[in-house]
PDB file of N, CA and C in Angstrom:
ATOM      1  N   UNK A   1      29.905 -41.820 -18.574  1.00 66.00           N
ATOM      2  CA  UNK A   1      30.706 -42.933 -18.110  1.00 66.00           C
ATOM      3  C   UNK A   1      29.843 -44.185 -18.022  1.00 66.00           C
ATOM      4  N   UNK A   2      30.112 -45.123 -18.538  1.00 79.00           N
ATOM      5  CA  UNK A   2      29.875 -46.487 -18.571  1.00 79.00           C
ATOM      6  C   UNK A   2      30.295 -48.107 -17.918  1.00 79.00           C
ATOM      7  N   UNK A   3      29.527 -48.064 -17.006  1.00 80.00           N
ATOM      8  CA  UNK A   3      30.113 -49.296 -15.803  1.00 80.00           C
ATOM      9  C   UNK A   3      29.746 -50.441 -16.331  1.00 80.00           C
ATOM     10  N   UNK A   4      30.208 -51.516 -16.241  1.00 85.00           N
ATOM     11  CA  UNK A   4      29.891 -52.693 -16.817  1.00 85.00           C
ATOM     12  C   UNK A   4      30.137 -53.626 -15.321  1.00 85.00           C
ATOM     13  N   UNK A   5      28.529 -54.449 -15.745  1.00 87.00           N
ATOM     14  CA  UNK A   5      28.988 -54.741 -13.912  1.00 87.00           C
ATOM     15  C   UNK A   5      28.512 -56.446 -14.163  1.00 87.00           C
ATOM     16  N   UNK A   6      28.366 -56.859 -15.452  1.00 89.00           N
ATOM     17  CA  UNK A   6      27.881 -58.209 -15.885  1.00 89.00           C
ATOM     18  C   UNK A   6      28.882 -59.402 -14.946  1.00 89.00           C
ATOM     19  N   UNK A   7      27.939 -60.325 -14.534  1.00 83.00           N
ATOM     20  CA  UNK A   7      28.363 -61.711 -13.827  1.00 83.00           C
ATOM     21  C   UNK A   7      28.768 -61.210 -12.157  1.00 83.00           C
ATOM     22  N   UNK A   8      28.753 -59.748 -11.721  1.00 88.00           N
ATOM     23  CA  UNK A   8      28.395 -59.404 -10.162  1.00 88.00           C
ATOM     24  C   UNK A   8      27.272 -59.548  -9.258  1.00 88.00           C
ATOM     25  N   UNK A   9      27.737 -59.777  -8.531  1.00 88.00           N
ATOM     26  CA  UNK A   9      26.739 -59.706  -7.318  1.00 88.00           C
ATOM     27  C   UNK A   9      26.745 -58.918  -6.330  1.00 88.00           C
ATOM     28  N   UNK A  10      25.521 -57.830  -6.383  1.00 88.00           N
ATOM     29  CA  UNK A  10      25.686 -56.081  -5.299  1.00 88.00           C
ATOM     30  C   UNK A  10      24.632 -56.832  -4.546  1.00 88.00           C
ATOM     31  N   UNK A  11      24.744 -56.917  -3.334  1.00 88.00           N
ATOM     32  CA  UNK A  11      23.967 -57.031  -1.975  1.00 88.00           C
ATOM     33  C   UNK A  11      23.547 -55.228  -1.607  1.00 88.00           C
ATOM     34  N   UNK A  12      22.237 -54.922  -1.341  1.00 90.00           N
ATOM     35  CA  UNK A  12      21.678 -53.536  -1.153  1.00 90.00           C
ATOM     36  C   UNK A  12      21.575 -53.850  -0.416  1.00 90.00           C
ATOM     37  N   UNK A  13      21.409 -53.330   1.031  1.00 87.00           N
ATOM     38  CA  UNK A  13      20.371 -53.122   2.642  1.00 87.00           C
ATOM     39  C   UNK A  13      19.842 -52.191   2.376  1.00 87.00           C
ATOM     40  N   UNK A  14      18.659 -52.315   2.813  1.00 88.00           N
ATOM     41  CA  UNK A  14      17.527 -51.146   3.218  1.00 88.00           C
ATOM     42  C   UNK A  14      17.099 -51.083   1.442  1.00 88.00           C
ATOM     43  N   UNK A  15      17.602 -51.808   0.621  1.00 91.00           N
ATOM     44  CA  UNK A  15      17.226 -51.566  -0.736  1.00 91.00           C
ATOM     45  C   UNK A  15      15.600 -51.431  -1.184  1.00 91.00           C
ATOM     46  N   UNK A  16      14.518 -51.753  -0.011  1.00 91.00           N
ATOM     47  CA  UNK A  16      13.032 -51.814  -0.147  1.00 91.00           C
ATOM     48  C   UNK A  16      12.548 -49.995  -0.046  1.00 91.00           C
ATOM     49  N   UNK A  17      13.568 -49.058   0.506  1.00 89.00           N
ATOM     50  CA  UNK A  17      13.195 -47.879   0.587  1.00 89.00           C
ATOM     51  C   UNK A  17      13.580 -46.831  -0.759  1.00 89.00           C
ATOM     52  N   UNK A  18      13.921 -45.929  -0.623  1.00 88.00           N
ATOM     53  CA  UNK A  18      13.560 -44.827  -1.797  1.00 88.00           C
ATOM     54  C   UNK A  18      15.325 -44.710  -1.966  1.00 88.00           C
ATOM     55  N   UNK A  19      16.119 -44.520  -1.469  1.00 88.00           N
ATOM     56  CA  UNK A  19      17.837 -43.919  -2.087  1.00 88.00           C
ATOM     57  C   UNK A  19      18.333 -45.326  -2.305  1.00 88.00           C
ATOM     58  N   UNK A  20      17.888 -46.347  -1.664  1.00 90.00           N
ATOM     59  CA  UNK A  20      19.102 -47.862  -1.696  1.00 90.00           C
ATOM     60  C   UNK A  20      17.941 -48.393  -3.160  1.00 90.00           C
ATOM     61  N   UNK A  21      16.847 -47.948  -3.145  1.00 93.00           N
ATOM     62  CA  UNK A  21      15.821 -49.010  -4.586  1.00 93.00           C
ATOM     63  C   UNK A  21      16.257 -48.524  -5.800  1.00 93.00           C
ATOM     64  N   UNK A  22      17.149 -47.267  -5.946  1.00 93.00           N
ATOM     65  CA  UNK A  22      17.270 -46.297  -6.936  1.00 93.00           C
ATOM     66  C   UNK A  22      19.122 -46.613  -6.750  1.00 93.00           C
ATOM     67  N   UNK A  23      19.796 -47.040  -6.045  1.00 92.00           N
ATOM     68  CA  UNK A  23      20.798 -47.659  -6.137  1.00 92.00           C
ATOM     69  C   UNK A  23      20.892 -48.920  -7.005  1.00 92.00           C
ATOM     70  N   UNK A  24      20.047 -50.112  -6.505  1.00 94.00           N
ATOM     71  CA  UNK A  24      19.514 -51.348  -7.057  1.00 94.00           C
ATOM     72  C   UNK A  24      19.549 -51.252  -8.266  1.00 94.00           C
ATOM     73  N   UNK A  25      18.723 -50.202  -8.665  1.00 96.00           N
ATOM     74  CA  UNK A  25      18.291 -50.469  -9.721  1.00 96.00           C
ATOM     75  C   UNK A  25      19.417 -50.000 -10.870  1.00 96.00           C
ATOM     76  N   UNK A  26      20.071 -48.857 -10.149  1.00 94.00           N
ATOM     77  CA  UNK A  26      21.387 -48.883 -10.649  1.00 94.00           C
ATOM     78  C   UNK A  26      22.377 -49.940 -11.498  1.00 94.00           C
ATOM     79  N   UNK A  27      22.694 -50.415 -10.445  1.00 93.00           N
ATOM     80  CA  UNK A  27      23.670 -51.497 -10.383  1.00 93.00           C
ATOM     81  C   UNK A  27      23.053 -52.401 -11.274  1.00 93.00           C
ATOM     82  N   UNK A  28      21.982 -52.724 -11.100  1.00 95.00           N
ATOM     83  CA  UNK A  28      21.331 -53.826 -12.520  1.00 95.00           C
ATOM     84  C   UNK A  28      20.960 -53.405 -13.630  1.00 95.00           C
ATOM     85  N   UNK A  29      20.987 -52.277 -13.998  1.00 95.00           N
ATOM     86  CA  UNK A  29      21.012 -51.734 -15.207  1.00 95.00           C
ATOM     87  C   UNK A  29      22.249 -51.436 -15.874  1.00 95.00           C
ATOM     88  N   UNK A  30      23.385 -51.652 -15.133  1.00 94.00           N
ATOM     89  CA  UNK A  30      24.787 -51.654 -15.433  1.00 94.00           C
ATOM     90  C   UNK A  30      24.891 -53.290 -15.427  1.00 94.00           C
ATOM     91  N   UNK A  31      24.419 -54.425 -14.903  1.00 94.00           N
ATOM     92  CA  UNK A  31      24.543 -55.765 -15.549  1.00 94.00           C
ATOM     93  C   UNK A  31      24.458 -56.282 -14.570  1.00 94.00           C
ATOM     94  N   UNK A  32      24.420 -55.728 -12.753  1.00 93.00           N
ATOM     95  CA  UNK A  32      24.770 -56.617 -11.641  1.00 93.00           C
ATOM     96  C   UNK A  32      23.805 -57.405 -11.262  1.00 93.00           C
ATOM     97  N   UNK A  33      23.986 -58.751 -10.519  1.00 92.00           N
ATOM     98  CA  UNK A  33      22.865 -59.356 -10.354  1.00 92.00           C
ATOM     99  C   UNK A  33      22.653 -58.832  -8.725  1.00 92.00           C
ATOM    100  N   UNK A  34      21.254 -58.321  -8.246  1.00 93.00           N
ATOM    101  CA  UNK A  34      20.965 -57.589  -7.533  1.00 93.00           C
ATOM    102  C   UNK A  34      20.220 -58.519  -6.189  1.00 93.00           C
ATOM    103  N   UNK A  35      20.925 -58.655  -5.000  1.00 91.00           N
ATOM    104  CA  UNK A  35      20.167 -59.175  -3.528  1.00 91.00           C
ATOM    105  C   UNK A  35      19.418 -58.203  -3.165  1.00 91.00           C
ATOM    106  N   UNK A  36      18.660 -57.456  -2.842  1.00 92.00           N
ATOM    107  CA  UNK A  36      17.646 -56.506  -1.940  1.00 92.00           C
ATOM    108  C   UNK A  36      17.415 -57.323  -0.961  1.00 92.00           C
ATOM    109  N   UNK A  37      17.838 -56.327  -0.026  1.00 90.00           N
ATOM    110  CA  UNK A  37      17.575 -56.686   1.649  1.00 90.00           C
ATOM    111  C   UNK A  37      16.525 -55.488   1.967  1.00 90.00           C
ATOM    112  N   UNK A  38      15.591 -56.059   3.029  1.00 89.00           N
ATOM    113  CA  UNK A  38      15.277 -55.054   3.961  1.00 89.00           C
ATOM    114  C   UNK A  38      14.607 -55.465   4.874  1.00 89.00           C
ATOM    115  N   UNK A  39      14.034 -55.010   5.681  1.00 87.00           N
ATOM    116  CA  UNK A  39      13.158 -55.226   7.019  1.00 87.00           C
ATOM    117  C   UNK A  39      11.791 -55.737   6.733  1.00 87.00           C
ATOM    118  N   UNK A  40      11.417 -55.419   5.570  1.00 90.00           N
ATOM    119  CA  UNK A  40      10.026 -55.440   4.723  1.00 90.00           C
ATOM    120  C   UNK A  40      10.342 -56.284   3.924  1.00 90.00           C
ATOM    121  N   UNK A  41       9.552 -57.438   3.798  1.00 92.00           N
ATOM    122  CA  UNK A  41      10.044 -58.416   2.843  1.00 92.00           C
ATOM    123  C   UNK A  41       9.240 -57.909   1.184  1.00 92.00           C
ATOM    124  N   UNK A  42       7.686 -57.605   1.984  1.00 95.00           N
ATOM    125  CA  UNK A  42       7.304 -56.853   0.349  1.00 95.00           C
ATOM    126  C   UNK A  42       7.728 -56.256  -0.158  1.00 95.00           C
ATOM    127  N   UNK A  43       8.450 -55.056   0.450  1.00 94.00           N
ATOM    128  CA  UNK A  43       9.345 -53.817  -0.287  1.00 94.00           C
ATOM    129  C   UNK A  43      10.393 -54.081  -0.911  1.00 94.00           C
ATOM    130  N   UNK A  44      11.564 -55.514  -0.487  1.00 94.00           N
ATOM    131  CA  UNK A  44      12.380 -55.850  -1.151  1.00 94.00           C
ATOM    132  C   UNK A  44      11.640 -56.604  -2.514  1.00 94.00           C
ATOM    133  N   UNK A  45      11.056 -57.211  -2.106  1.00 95.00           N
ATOM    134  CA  UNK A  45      10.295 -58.191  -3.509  1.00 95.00           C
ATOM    135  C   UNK A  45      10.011 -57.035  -4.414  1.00 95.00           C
ATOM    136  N   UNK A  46       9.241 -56.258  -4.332  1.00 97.00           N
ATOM    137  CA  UNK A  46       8.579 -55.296  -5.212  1.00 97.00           C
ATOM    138  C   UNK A  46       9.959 -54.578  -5.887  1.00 97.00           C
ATOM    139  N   UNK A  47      10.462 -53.738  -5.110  1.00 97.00           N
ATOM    140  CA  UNK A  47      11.891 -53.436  -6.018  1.00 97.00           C
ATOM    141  C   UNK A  47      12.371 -54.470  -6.879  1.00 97.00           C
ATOM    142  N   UNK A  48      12.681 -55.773  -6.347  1.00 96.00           N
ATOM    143  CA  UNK A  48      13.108 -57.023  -6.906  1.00 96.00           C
ATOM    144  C   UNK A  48      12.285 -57.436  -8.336  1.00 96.00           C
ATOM    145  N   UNK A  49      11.137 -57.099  -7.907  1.00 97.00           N
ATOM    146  CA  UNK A  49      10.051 -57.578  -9.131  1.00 97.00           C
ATOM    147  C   UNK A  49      10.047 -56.268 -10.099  1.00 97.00           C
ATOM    148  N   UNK A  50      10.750 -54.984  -9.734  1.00 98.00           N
ATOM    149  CA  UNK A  50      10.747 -54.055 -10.844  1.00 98.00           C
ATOM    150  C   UNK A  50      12.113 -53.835 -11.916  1.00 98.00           C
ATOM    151  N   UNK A  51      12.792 -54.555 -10.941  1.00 97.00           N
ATOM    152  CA  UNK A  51      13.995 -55.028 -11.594  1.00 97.00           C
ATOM    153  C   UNK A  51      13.952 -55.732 -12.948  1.00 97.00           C
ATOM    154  N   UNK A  52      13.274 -56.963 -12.431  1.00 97.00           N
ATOM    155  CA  UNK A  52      13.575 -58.175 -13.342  1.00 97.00           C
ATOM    156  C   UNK A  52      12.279 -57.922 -14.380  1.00 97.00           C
ATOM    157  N   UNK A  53      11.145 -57.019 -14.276  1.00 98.00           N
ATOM    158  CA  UNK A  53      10.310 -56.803 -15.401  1.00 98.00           C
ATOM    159  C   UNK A  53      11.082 -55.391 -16.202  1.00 98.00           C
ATOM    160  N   UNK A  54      12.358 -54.853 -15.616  1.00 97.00           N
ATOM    161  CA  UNK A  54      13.155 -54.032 -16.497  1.00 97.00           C
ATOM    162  C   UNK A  54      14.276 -54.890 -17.482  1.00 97.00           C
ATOM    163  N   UNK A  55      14.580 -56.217 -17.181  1.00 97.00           N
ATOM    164  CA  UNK A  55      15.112 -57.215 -17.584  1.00 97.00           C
ATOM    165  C   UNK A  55      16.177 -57.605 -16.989  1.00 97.00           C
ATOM    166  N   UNK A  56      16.492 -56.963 -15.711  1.00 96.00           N
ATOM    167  CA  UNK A  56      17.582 -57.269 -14.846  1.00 96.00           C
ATOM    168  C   UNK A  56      17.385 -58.684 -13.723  1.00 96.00           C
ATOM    169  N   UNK A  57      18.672 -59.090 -13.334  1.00 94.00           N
ATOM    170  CA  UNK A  57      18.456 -59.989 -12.424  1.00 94.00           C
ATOM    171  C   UNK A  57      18.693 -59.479 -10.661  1.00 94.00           C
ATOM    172  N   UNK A  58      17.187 -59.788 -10.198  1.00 94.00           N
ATOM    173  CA  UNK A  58      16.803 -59.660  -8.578  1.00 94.00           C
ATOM    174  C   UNK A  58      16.347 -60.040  -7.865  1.00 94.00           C
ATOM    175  N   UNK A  59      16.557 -60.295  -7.037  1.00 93.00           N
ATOM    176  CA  UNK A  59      16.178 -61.009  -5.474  1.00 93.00           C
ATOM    177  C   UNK A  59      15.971 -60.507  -4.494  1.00 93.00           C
ATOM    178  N   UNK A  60      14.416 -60.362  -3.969  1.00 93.00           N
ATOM    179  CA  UNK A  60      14.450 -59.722  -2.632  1.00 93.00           C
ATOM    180  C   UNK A  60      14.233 -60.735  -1.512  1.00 93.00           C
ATOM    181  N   UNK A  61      14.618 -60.007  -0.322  1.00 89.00           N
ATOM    182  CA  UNK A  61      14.566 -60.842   0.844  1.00 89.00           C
ATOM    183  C   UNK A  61      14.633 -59.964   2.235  1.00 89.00           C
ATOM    184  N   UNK A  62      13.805 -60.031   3.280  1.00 87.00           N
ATOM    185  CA  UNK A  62      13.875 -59.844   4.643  1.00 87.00           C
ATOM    186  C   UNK A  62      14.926 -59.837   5.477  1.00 87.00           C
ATOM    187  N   UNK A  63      15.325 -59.061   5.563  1.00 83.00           N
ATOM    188  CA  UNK A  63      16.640 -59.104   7.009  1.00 83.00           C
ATOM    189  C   UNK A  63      16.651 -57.824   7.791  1.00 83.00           C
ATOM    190  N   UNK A  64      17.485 -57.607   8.890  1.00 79.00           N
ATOM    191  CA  UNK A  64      17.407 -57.375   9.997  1.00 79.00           C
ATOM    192  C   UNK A  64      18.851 -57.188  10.091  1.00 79.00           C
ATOM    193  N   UNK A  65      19.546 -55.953   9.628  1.00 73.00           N
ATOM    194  CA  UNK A  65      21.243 -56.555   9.326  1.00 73.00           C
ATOM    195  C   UNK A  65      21.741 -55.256  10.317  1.00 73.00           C
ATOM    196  N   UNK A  66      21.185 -54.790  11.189  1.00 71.00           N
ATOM    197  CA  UNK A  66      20.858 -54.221  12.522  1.00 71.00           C
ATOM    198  C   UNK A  66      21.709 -55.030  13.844  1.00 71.00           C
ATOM    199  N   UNK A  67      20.742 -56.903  13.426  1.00 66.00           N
ATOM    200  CA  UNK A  67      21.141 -57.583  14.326  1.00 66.00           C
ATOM    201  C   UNK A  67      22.321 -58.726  13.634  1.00 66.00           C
ATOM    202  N   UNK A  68      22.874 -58.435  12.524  1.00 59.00           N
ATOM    203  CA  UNK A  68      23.450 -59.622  12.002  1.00 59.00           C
ATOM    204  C   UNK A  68      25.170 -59.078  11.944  1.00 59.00           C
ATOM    205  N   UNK A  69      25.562 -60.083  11.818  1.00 59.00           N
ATOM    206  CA  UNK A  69      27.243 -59.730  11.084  1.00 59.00           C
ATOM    207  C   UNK A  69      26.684 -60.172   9.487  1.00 59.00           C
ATOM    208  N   UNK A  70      27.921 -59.194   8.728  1.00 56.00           N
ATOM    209  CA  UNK A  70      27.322 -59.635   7.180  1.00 56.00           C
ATOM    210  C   UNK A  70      27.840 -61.178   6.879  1.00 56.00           C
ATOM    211  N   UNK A  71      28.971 -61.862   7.735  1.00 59.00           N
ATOM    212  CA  UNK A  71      28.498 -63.537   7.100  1.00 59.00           C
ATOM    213  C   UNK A  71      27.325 -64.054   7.249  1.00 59.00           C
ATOM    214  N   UNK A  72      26.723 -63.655   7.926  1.00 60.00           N
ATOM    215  CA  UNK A  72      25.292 -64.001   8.908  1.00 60.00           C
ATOM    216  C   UNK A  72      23.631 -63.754   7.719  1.00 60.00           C
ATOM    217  N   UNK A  73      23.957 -62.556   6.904  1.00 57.00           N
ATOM    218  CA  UNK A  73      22.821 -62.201   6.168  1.00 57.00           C
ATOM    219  C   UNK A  73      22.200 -63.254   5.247  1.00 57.00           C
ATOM    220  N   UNK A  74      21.025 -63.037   4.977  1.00 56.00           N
ATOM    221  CA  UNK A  74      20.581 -64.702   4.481  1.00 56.00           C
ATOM    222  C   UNK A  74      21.003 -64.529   2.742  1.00 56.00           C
ATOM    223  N   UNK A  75      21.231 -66.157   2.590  1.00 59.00           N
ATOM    224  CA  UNK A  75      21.882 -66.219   1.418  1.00 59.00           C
ATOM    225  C   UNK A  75      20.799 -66.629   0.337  1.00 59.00           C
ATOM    226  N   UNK A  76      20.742 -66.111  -0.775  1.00 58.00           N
ATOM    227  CA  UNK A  76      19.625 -66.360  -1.369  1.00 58.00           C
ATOM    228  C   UNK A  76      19.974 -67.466  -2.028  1.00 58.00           C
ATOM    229  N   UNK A  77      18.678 -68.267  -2.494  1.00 59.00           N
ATOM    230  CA  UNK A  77      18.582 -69.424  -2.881  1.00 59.00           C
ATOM    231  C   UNK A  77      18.114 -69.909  -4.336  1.00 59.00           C
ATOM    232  N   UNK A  78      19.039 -69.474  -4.701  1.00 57.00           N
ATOM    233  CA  UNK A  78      18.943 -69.694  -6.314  1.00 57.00           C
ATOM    234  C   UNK A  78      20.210 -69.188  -7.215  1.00 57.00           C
ATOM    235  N   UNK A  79      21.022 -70.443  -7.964  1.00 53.00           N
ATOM    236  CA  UNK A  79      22.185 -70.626  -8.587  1.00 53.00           C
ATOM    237  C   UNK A  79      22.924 -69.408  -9.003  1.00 53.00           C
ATOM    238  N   UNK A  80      22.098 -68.044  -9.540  1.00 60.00           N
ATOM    239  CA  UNK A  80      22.445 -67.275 -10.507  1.00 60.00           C
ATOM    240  C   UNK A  80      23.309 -65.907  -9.112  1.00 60.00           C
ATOM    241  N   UNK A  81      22.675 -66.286  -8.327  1.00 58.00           N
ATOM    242  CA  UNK A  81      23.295 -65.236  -6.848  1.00 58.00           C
ATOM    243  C   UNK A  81      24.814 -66.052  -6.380  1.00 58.00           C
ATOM    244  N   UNK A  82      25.064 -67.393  -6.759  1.00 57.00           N
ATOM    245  CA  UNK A  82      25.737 -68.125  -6.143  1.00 57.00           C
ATOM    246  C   UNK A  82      27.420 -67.771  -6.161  1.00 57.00           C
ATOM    247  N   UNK A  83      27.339 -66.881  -6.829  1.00 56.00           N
ATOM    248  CA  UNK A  83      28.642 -66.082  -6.738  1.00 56.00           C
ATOM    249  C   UNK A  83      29.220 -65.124  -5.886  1.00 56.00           C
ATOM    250  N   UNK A  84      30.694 -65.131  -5.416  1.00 65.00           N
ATOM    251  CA  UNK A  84      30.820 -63.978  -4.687  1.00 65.00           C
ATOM    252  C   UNK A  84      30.238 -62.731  -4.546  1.00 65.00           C
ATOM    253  N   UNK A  85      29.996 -61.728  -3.546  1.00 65.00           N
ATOM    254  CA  UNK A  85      29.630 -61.170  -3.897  1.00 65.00           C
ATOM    255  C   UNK A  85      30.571 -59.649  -3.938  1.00 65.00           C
ATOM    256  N   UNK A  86      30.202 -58.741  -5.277  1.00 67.00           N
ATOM    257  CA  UNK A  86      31.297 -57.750  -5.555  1.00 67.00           C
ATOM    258  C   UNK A  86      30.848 -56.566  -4.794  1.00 67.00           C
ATOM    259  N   UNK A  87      29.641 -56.519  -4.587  1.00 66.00           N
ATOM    260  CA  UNK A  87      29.712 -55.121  -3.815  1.00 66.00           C
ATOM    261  C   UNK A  87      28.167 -55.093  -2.995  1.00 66.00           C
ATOM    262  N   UNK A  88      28.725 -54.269  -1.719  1.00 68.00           N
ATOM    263  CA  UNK A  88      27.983 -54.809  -0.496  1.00 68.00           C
ATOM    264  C   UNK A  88      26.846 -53.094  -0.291  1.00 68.00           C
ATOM    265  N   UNK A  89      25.755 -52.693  -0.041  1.00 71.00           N
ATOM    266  CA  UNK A  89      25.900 -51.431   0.545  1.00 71.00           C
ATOM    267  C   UNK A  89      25.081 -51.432   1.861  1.00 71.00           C
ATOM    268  N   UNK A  90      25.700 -50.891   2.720  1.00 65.00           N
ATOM    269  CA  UNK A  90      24.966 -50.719   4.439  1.00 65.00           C
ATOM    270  C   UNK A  90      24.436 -49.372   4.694  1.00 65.00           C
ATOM    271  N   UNK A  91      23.613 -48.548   3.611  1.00 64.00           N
ATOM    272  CA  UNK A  91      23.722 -47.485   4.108  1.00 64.00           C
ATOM    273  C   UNK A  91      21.889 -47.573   4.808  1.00 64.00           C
ATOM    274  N   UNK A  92      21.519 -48.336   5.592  1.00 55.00           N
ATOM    275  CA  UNK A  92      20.519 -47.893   6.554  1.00 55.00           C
ATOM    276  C   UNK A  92      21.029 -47.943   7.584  1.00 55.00           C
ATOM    277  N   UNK A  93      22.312 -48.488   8.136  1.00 52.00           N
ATOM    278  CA  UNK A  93      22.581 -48.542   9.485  1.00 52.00           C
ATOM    279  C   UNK A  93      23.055 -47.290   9.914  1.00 52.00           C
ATOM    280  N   UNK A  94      23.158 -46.359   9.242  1.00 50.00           N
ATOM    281  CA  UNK A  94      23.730 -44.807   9.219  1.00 50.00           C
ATOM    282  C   UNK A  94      22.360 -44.034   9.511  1.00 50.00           C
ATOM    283  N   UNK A  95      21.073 -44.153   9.290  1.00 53.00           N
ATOM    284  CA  UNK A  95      19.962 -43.470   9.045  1.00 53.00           C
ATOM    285  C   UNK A  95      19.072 -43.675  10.440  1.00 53.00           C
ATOM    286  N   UNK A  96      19.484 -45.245  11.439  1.00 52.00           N
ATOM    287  CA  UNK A  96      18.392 -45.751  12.678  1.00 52.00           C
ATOM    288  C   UNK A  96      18.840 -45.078  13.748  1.00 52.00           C
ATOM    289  N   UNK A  97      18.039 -44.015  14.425  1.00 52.00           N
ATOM    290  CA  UNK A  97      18.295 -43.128  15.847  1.00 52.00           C
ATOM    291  C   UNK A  97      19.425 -44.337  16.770  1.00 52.00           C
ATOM    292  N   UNK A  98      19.279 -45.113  17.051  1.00 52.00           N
ATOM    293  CA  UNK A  98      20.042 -45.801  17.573  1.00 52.00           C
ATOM    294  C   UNK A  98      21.195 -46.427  17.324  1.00 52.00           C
ATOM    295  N   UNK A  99      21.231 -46.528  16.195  1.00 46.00           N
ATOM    296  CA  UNK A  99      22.924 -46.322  15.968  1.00 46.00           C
ATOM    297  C   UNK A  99      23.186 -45.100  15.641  1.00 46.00           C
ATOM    298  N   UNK A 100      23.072 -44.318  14.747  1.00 45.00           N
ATOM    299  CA  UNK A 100      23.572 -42.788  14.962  1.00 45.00           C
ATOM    300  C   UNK A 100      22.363 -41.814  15.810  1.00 45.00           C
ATOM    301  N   UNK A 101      22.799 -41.018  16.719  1.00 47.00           N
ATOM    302  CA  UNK A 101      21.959 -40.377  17.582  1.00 47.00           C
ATOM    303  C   UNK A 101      21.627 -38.938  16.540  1.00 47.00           C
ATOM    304  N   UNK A 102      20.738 -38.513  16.886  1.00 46.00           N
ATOM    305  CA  UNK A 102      19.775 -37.332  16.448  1.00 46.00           C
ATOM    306  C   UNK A 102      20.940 -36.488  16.573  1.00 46.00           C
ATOM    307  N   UNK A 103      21.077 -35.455  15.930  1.00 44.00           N
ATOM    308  CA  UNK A 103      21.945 -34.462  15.989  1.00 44.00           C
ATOM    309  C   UNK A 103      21.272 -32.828  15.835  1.00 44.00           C
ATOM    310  N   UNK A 104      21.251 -31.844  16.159  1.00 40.00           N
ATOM    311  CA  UNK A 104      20.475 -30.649  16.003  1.00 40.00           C
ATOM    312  C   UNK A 104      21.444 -30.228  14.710  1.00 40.00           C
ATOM    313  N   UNK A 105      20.820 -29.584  13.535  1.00 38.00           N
ATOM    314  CA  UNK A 105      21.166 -28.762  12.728  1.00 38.00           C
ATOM    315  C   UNK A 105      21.804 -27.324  12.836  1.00 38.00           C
TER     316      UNK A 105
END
């Protein structure tokens, strides 16, 4: 199956770690233009920078979306992001002891 995701914009959270960087990279290899968020500003850059030397378009950036509403997340700054954006993913807020509590197996 073949997704075509040319002229989108996927916002990742937590995209600087190992399941959301392998998402990213997803989505921009299907055509999307890619935001990386995370807590780590290097870790988003570096995904970001493995992106765009695969020939995809990416942007990393620092946030904290823990403490934000998503109008609130920072907007990146450069024309080619300046589009709505088509698809959002939150999956670190599912993974921090404090929003979901420890559970025994």
């Amino acid at each position: 199956m073949k997704v075509e995701l040319k002229d989108k914009v996927a916002v990742i959270t937590g995209g600087g770690g190992i399941l959301c960087s392998v998402m990213a990279k997803a989505l921009a290899k299907a055509g999307a233009k890619v935001a990386i968020l995370d807590l780590r500003a290097e870790a988003a850059e570096s995904v970001a920078a493995e992106i765009v030397a695969d020939g995809g378009e990416a942007i990393g950036l620092s946030a904290n979306v823990l403490n934000l509403p998503v109008s609130k997340l920072p907007k990146p700054k450069s024309a080619k992001f300046s589009v709505p954006v088509t698809f959002l993913s939150t999956v670190p807020a599912a993974t921090i002891p404090k929003v979901l509590p420890a559970r025994s197996i």
